[in-house]
Amino acid sequence: MLSLGMLGMHGLAYANLAVDEADLVVAIGMRFDDRATMKAQAFAAKARIIHIDIDPAEIGKNIKVDVPIVGDAKSILKELNEEVVSQARVDWVNQIEHWRHEHPSLAIRGGEELLPQFVIHSICEAHGRQCSGL
């Protein structure tokens, strides 16, 4: 699974490092609020940003995007995934795994409240996928 988890002030160190070093950020249904971006003008400064959202009002609202795409994420991602298979992707995933190991996230705590991390982790496991980083 290539999810990096949360960004920003409440996020994971390796997720923030990946965004800081990225040359491309594909944001799907992301609000780009100040808790995720912190300083909007410095967010992903080296990256081009593709923003996919079903609501056109959200695109470019808080962060300048290079490629706005309005539509259903499932169909858009299917098309994008067919285009993005390369050695550069493998190298980038290896770099993120290095950061993930260097800056591990906290274990998902149990309790009375249903945490988003627990839900995503459970869905991941139910589909027989590795859930590293969650």
Short mmCIF file of N, CA and C in Angstrom, two decimals:
data_model
loop_
_atom_site.label_atom_id
_atom_site.label_comp_id
_atom_site.label_asym_id
_atom_site.label_seq_id
_atom_site.Cartn_x
_atom_site.Cartn_y
_atom_site.Cartn_z
N MET A 1 0.85 -1.17 0.00
CA MET A 1 0.00 0.00 0.00
C MET A 1 0.90 1.24 0.00
N LEU A 2 0.60 2.20 -0.86
CA LEU A 2 1.45 3.36 -0.99
C LEU A 2 0.97 4.57 -0.20
N SER A 3 -0.04 4.40 0.64
CA SER A 3 -0.51 5.49 1.48
C SER A 3 0.58 5.86 2.48
N LEU A 4 0.81 7.14 2.64
CA LEU A 4 1.83 7.60 3.58
C LEU A 4 1.24 8.00 4.92
N GLY A 5 -0.06 8.00 5.03
CA GLY A 5 -0.67 8.44 6.27
C GLY A 5 -0.86 9.94 6.26
N MET A 6 -1.06 10.49 7.45
CA MET A 6 -1.37 11.92 7.56
C MET A 6 -0.13 12.79 7.35
N LEU A 7 -0.38 13.97 6.83
CA LEU A 7 0.65 14.99 6.65
C LEU A 7 0.49 16.07 7.71
N GLY A 8 1.44 16.94 7.75
CA GLY A 8 1.31 18.16 8.54
C GLY A 8 1.63 18.01 10.01
N MET A 9 1.10 18.95 10.78
CA MET A 9 1.45 19.05 12.20
C MET A 9 1.04 17.83 13.01
N HIS A 10 0.01 17.12 12.59
CA HIS A 10 -0.42 15.92 13.30
C HIS A 10 -0.04 14.67 12.51
N GLY A 11 0.78 14.84 11.50
CA GLY A 11 1.11 13.75 10.60
C GLY A 11 2.38 13.02 10.97
N LEU A 12 2.82 12.20 10.04
CA LEU A 12 3.99 11.35 10.22
C LEU A 12 5.22 12.02 9.61
N ALA A 13 6.34 11.88 10.29
CA ALA A 13 7.57 12.52 9.83
C ALA A 13 7.93 12.09 8.42
N TYR A 14 7.86 10.79 8.13
CA TYR A 14 8.26 10.34 6.79
C TYR A 14 7.29 10.82 5.72
N ALA A 15 6.02 11.00 6.06
CA ALA A 15 5.06 11.54 5.09
C ALA A 15 5.41 12.99 4.76
N ASN A 16 5.76 13.77 5.77
CA ASN A 16 6.15 15.15 5.55
C ASN A 16 7.46 15.24 4.77
N LEU A 17 8.41 14.36 5.06
CA LEU A 17 9.67 14.34 4.31
C LEU A 17 9.41 14.02 2.84
N ALA A 18 8.54 13.06 2.59
CA ALA A 18 8.23 12.68 1.21
C ALA A 18 7.62 13.84 0.44
N VAL A 19 6.71 14.57 1.06
CA VAL A 19 6.09 15.72 0.39
C VAL A 19 7.12 16.83 0.17
N ASP A 20 7.98 17.06 1.15
CA ASP A 20 9.01 18.10 1.01
C ASP A 20 9.97 17.79 -0.14
N GLU A 21 10.25 16.52 -0.37
CA GLU A 21 11.23 16.13 -1.40
C GLU A 21 10.61 15.73 -2.73
N ALA A 22 9.30 15.63 -2.78
CA ALA A 22 8.61 15.15 -3.98
C ALA A 22 8.74 16.12 -5.15
N ASP A 23 8.80 15.55 -6.35
CA ASP A 23 8.73 16.38 -7.55
C ASP A 23 7.32 16.36 -8.13
N LEU A 24 6.48 15.46 -7.62
CA LEU A 24 5.09 15.38 -8.03
C LEU A 24 4.24 14.94 -6.84
N VAL A 25 3.16 15.66 -6.59
CA VAL A 25 2.20 15.29 -5.56
C VAL A 25 0.85 15.11 -6.25
N VAL A 26 0.27 13.93 -6.06
CA VAL A 26 -1.07 13.67 -6.57
C VAL A 26 -2.00 13.66 -5.35
N ALA A 27 -2.82 14.67 -5.25
CA ALA A 27 -3.72 14.83 -4.10
C ALA A 27 -5.13 14.45 -4.54
N ILE A 28 -5.70 13.48 -3.84
CA ILE A 28 -7.02 12.97 -4.21
C ILE A 28 -8.00 13.33 -3.11
N GLY A 29 -8.93 14.21 -3.43
CA GLY A 29 -9.94 14.62 -2.46
C GLY A 29 -9.37 15.32 -1.25
N MET A 30 -8.24 15.97 -1.40
CA MET A 30 -7.56 16.62 -0.28
C MET A 30 -7.99 18.08 -0.18
N ARG A 31 -8.24 18.53 1.03
CA ARG A 31 -8.66 19.92 1.26
C ARG A 31 -7.48 20.89 1.29
N PHE A 32 -6.29 20.40 1.53
CA PHE A 32 -5.11 21.26 1.68
C PHE A 32 -5.32 22.28 2.78
N ASP A 33 -5.85 21.84 3.93
CA ASP A 33 -6.04 22.78 5.03
C ASP A 33 -4.70 23.09 5.70
N ASP A 34 -4.69 24.10 6.55
CA ASP A 34 -3.44 24.56 7.15
C ASP A 34 -2.81 23.53 8.08
N ARG A 35 -3.55 22.58 8.58
CA ARG A 35 -2.95 21.53 9.43
C ARG A 35 -2.15 20.54 8.60
N ALA A 36 -2.53 20.38 7.34
CA ALA A 36 -1.78 19.48 6.45
C ALA A 36 -0.63 20.20 5.76
N THR A 37 -0.88 21.43 5.32
CA THR A 37 0.13 22.15 4.54
C THR A 37 1.06 22.98 5.39
N MET A 38 0.63 23.33 6.60
CA MET A 38 1.32 24.25 7.48
C MET A 38 1.46 25.60 6.77
N LYS A 39 2.59 25.92 6.18
CA LYS A 39 2.72 27.17 5.43
C LYS A 39 2.40 26.87 3.97
N ALA A 40 1.29 27.37 3.49
CA ALA A 40 0.82 27.06 2.14
C ALA A 40 1.87 27.38 1.07
N GLN A 41 2.57 28.50 1.20
CA GLN A 41 3.54 28.89 0.18
C GLN A 41 4.76 27.98 0.15
N ALA A 42 5.02 27.24 1.22
CA ALA A 42 6.17 26.34 1.27
C ALA A 42 5.79 24.87 1.06
N PHE A 43 4.50 24.59 0.93
CA PHE A 43 4.04 23.21 0.79
C PHE A 43 4.53 22.62 -0.54
N ALA A 44 5.22 21.50 -0.45
CA ALA A 44 5.70 20.77 -1.64
C ALA A 44 6.35 21.73 -2.64
N ALA A 45 7.27 22.53 -2.16
CA ALA A 45 7.87 23.60 -2.97
C ALA A 45 8.57 23.10 -4.23
N LYS A 46 9.07 21.85 -4.21
CA LYS A 46 9.79 21.30 -5.36
C LYS A 46 8.87 20.56 -6.32
N ALA A 47 7.59 20.46 -5.96
CA ALA A 47 6.69 19.56 -6.69
C ALA A 47 5.69 20.29 -7.59
N ARG A 48 5.32 19.59 -8.64
CA ARG A 48 4.12 19.94 -9.39
C ARG A 48 2.99 19.22 -8.68
N ILE A 49 1.83 19.83 -8.65
CA ILE A 49 0.71 19.26 -7.91
C ILE A 49 -0.46 18.96 -8.84
N ILE A 50 -0.89 17.70 -8.80
CA ILE A 50 -2.11 17.26 -9.48
C ILE A 50 -3.16 17.12 -8.39
N HIS A 51 -4.27 17.82 -8.54
CA HIS A 51 -5.34 17.75 -7.55
C HIS A 51 -6.58 17.15 -8.21
N ILE A 52 -7.01 16.00 -7.68
CA ILE A 52 -8.20 15.31 -8.18
C ILE A 52 -9.30 15.45 -7.14
N ASP A 53 -10.43 15.97 -7.57
CA ASP A 53 -11.57 16.11 -6.66
C ASP A 53 -12.85 16.12 -7.46
N ILE A 54 -13.89 15.60 -6.85
CA ILE A 54 -15.20 15.59 -7.52
C ILE A 54 -15.87 16.97 -7.43
N ASP A 55 -15.41 17.80 -6.49
CA ASP A 55 -15.97 19.13 -6.29
C ASP A 55 -15.03 20.18 -6.87
N PRO A 56 -15.40 20.81 -7.97
CA PRO A 56 -14.49 21.79 -8.59
C PRO A 56 -14.17 22.98 -7.69
N ALA A 57 -15.02 23.26 -6.71
CA ALA A 57 -14.77 24.39 -5.80
C ALA A 57 -13.58 24.15 -4.89
N GLU A 58 -13.21 22.90 -4.67
CA GLU A 58 -12.08 22.58 -3.79
C GLU A 58 -10.73 22.71 -4.48
N ILE A 59 -10.71 22.59 -5.78
CA ILE A 59 -9.44 22.61 -6.52
C ILE A 59 -8.89 24.03 -6.59
N GLY A 60 -7.67 24.18 -6.12
CA GLY A 60 -7.01 25.48 -6.14
C GLY A 60 -7.50 26.44 -5.07
N LYS A 61 -8.33 25.98 -4.15
CA LYS A 61 -8.88 26.86 -3.11
C LYS A 61 -7.81 27.32 -2.13
N ASN A 62 -6.94 26.42 -1.69
CA ASN A 62 -5.93 26.77 -0.68
C ASN A 62 -4.49 26.66 -1.19
N ILE A 63 -4.27 25.86 -2.21
CA ILE A 63 -2.94 25.64 -2.77
C ILE A 63 -3.03 25.77 -4.28
N LYS A 64 -2.07 26.44 -4.87
CA LYS A 64 -2.01 26.53 -6.34
C LYS A 64 -1.68 25.14 -6.88
N VAL A 65 -2.48 24.66 -7.81
CA VAL A 65 -2.22 23.35 -8.40
C VAL A 65 -1.80 23.52 -9.85
N ASP A 66 -1.00 22.57 -10.33
CA ASP A 66 -0.53 22.61 -11.71
C ASP A 66 -1.48 21.89 -12.66
N VAL A 67 -2.09 20.82 -12.17
CA VAL A 67 -3.01 20.05 -13.00
C VAL A 67 -4.29 19.79 -12.21
N PRO A 68 -5.34 20.55 -12.49
CA PRO A 68 -6.62 20.31 -11.83
C PRO A 68 -7.41 19.25 -12.59
N ILE A 69 -7.94 18.26 -11.88
CA ILE A 69 -8.76 17.23 -12.51
C ILE A 69 -10.04 17.08 -11.71
N VAL A 70 -11.15 17.35 -12.34
CA VAL A 70 -12.45 17.22 -11.69
C VAL A 70 -13.09 15.93 -12.18
N GLY A 71 -13.48 15.08 -11.22
CA GLY A 71 -14.15 13.85 -11.60
C GLY A 71 -14.08 12.79 -10.51
N ASP A 72 -14.55 11.62 -10.86
CA ASP A 72 -14.59 10.48 -9.96
C ASP A 72 -13.18 9.88 -9.82
N ALA A 73 -12.71 9.79 -8.60
CA ALA A 73 -11.34 9.33 -8.35
C ALA A 73 -11.09 7.92 -8.88
N LYS A 74 -12.04 7.03 -8.78
CA LYS A 74 -11.84 5.65 -9.20
C LYS A 74 -11.49 5.57 -10.69
N SER A 75 -12.24 6.23 -11.53
CA SER A 75 -11.96 6.16 -12.96
C SER A 75 -10.69 6.92 -13.33
N ILE A 76 -10.47 8.05 -12.69
CA ILE A 76 -9.27 8.84 -12.98
C ILE A 76 -8.01 8.07 -12.58
N LEU A 77 -8.03 7.46 -11.38
CA LEU A 77 -6.86 6.72 -10.92
C LEU A 77 -6.58 5.49 -11.77
N LYS A 78 -7.61 4.87 -12.26
CA LYS A 78 -7.41 3.72 -13.15
C LYS A 78 -6.62 4.13 -14.38
N GLU A 79 -6.99 5.26 -14.97
CA GLU A 79 -6.27 5.76 -16.14
C GLU A 79 -4.84 6.17 -15.79
N LEU A 80 -4.67 6.89 -14.68
CA LEU A 80 -3.33 7.34 -14.28
C LEU A 80 -2.40 6.17 -13.97
N ASN A 81 -2.94 5.16 -13.29
CA ASN A 81 -2.12 4.02 -12.89
C ASN A 81 -1.52 3.30 -14.10
N GLU A 82 -2.24 3.25 -15.19
CA GLU A 82 -1.74 2.61 -16.40
C GLU A 82 -0.55 3.37 -17.00
N GLU A 83 -0.44 4.65 -16.70
CA GLU A 83 0.62 5.50 -17.25
C GLU A 83 1.87 5.57 -16.37
N VAL A 84 1.76 5.20 -15.10
CA VAL A 84 2.82 5.50 -14.14
C VAL A 84 3.53 4.24 -13.64
N VAL A 85 4.17 3.52 -14.50
CA VAL A 85 4.96 2.37 -14.08
C VAL A 85 6.38 2.60 -14.61
N SER A 86 7.31 2.81 -13.69
CA SER A 86 8.68 3.09 -14.11
C SER A 86 9.66 2.76 -12.99
N GLN A 87 10.94 2.73 -13.33
CA GLN A 87 11.98 2.51 -12.33
C GLN A 87 12.04 3.66 -11.35
N ALA A 88 11.77 4.86 -11.82
CA ALA A 88 11.78 6.03 -10.93
C ALA A 88 10.77 5.83 -9.81
N ARG A 89 9.62 5.25 -10.13
CA ARG A 89 8.60 4.98 -9.11
C ARG A 89 9.14 3.99 -8.08
N VAL A 90 9.81 2.95 -8.54
CA VAL A 90 10.38 1.94 -7.63
C VAL A 90 11.42 2.59 -6.72
N ASP A 91 12.29 3.41 -7.28
CA ASP A 91 13.30 4.10 -6.49
C ASP A 91 12.66 5.01 -5.45
N TRP A 92 11.59 5.72 -5.83
CA TRP A 92 10.90 6.63 -4.92
C TRP A 92 10.25 5.84 -3.79
N VAL A 93 9.60 4.74 -4.09
CA VAL A 93 8.96 3.91 -3.06
C VAL A 93 10.03 3.38 -2.10
N ASN A 94 11.19 2.99 -2.61
CA ASN A 94 12.28 2.54 -1.74
C ASN A 94 12.76 3.66 -0.82
N GLN A 95 12.84 4.89 -1.32
CA GLN A 95 13.24 6.02 -0.50
C GLN A 95 12.23 6.25 0.62
N ILE A 96 10.94 6.19 0.30
CA ILE A 96 9.90 6.38 1.31
C ILE A 96 9.96 5.27 2.35
N GLU A 97 10.20 4.03 1.92
CA GLU A 97 10.34 2.92 2.88
C GLU A 97 11.52 3.18 3.82
N HIS A 98 12.60 3.77 3.31
CA HIS A 98 13.74 4.13 4.15
C HIS A 98 13.30 5.15 5.21
N TRP A 99 12.59 6.20 4.78
CA TRP A 99 12.10 7.20 5.73
C TRP A 99 11.11 6.59 6.71
N ARG A 100 10.25 5.69 6.24
CA ARG A 100 9.26 5.05 7.09
C ARG A 100 9.96 4.25 8.19
N HIS A 101 11.05 3.58 7.83
CA HIS A 101 11.83 2.81 8.81
C HIS A 101 12.56 3.74 9.77
N GLU A 102 13.10 4.82 9.22
CA GLU A 102 13.85 5.79 10.02
C GLU A 102 12.96 6.59 10.97
N HIS A 103 11.72 6.82 10.57
CA HIS A 103 10.75 7.61 11.36
C HIS A 103 9.44 6.82 11.49
N PRO A 104 9.44 5.74 12.27
CA PRO A 104 8.23 4.90 12.35
C PRO A 104 7.07 5.64 13.00
N SER A 105 5.88 5.26 12.55
CA SER A 105 4.68 5.86 13.15
C SER A 105 4.36 5.15 14.44
N LEU A 106 3.46 5.71 15.18
CA LEU A 106 3.03 5.10 16.43
C LEU A 106 2.05 3.97 16.13
N ALA A 107 1.99 2.99 17.00
CA ALA A 107 1.03 1.91 16.84
C ALA A 107 -0.39 2.47 16.99
N ILE A 108 -1.32 1.85 16.29
CA ILE A 108 -2.71 2.28 16.38
C ILE A 108 -3.24 1.83 17.73
N ARG A 109 -3.69 2.78 18.51
CA ARG A 109 -4.16 2.44 19.84
C ARG A 109 -5.61 1.97 19.79
N GLY A 110 -5.95 1.09 20.70
CA GLY A 110 -7.33 0.63 20.82
C GLY A 110 -8.10 1.53 21.75
N GLY A 111 -9.37 1.31 21.84
CA GLY A 111 -10.18 2.11 22.75
C GLY A 111 -11.62 2.14 22.31
N GLU A 112 -12.39 2.98 22.97
CA GLU A 112 -13.82 3.09 22.67
C GLU A 112 -14.08 3.82 21.35
N GLU A 113 -13.23 4.79 21.02
CA GLU A 113 -13.43 5.58 19.81
C GLU A 113 -12.96 4.80 18.59
N LEU A 114 -13.64 4.99 17.47
CA LEU A 114 -13.24 4.37 16.22
C LEU A 114 -12.31 5.34 15.50
N LEU A 115 -11.02 4.99 15.44
CA LEU A 115 -10.03 5.87 14.83
C LEU A 115 -9.93 5.62 13.33
N PRO A 116 -9.73 6.69 12.52
CA PRO A 116 -9.59 6.51 11.07
C PRO A 116 -8.46 5.55 10.71
N GLN A 117 -7.34 5.61 11.45
CA GLN A 117 -6.22 4.72 11.17
C GLN A 117 -6.63 3.25 11.34
N PHE A 118 -7.43 2.96 12.36
CA PHE A 118 -7.89 1.60 12.60
C PHE A 118 -8.79 1.13 11.46
N VAL A 119 -9.68 2.01 11.00
CA VAL A 119 -10.60 1.66 9.91
C VAL A 119 -9.81 1.33 8.64
N ILE A 120 -8.88 2.21 8.27
CA ILE A 120 -8.07 1.98 7.07
C ILE A 120 -7.24 0.71 7.22
N HIS A 121 -6.64 0.51 8.38
CA HIS A 121 -5.86 -0.69 8.63
C HIS A 121 -6.72 -1.95 8.49
N SER A 122 -7.93 -1.91 9.03
CA SER A 122 -8.83 -3.06 8.96
C SER A 122 -9.26 -3.36 7.53
N ILE A 123 -9.55 -2.31 6.75
CA ILE A 123 -9.92 -2.50 5.34
C ILE A 123 -8.75 -3.11 4.58
N CYS A 124 -7.57 -2.59 4.84
CA CYS A 124 -6.36 -3.10 4.19
C CYS A 124 -6.18 -4.58 4.48
N GLU A 125 -6.25 -4.95 5.73
CA GLU A 125 -6.08 -6.36 6.11
C GLU A 125 -7.18 -7.25 5.55
N ALA A 126 -8.42 -6.74 5.50
CA ALA A 126 -9.54 -7.53 4.98
C ALA A 126 -9.36 -7.86 3.50
N HIS A 127 -8.57 -7.05 2.82
CA HIS A 127 -8.31 -7.29 1.40
C HIS A 127 -6.95 -7.98 1.19
N GLY A 128 -6.38 -8.48 2.28
CA GLY A 128 -5.13 -9.25 2.17
C GLY A 128 -3.93 -8.44 1.75
N ARG A 129 -3.91 -7.16 2.10
CA ARG A 129 -2.80 -6.30 1.69
C ARG A 129 -1.91 -5.99 2.88
N GLN A 130 -0.65 -5.71 2.57
CA GLN A 130 0.29 -5.32 3.63
C GLN A 130 -0.05 -3.91 4.06
N CYS A 131 -0.05 -3.68 5.35
CA CYS A 131 -0.48 -2.38 5.89
C CYS A 131 0.67 -1.67 6.56
N SER A 132 1.83 -1.66 5.97
CA SER A 132 2.97 -1.01 6.59
C SER A 132 2.74 0.49 6.68
N GLY A 133 3.22 1.07 7.76
CA GLY A 133 3.12 2.50 7.95
C GLY A 133 1.85 2.94 8.65
N LEU A 134 0.93 2.00 8.87
CA LEU A 134 -0.30 2.37 9.57
C LEU A 134 -0.30 1.78 10.94
#
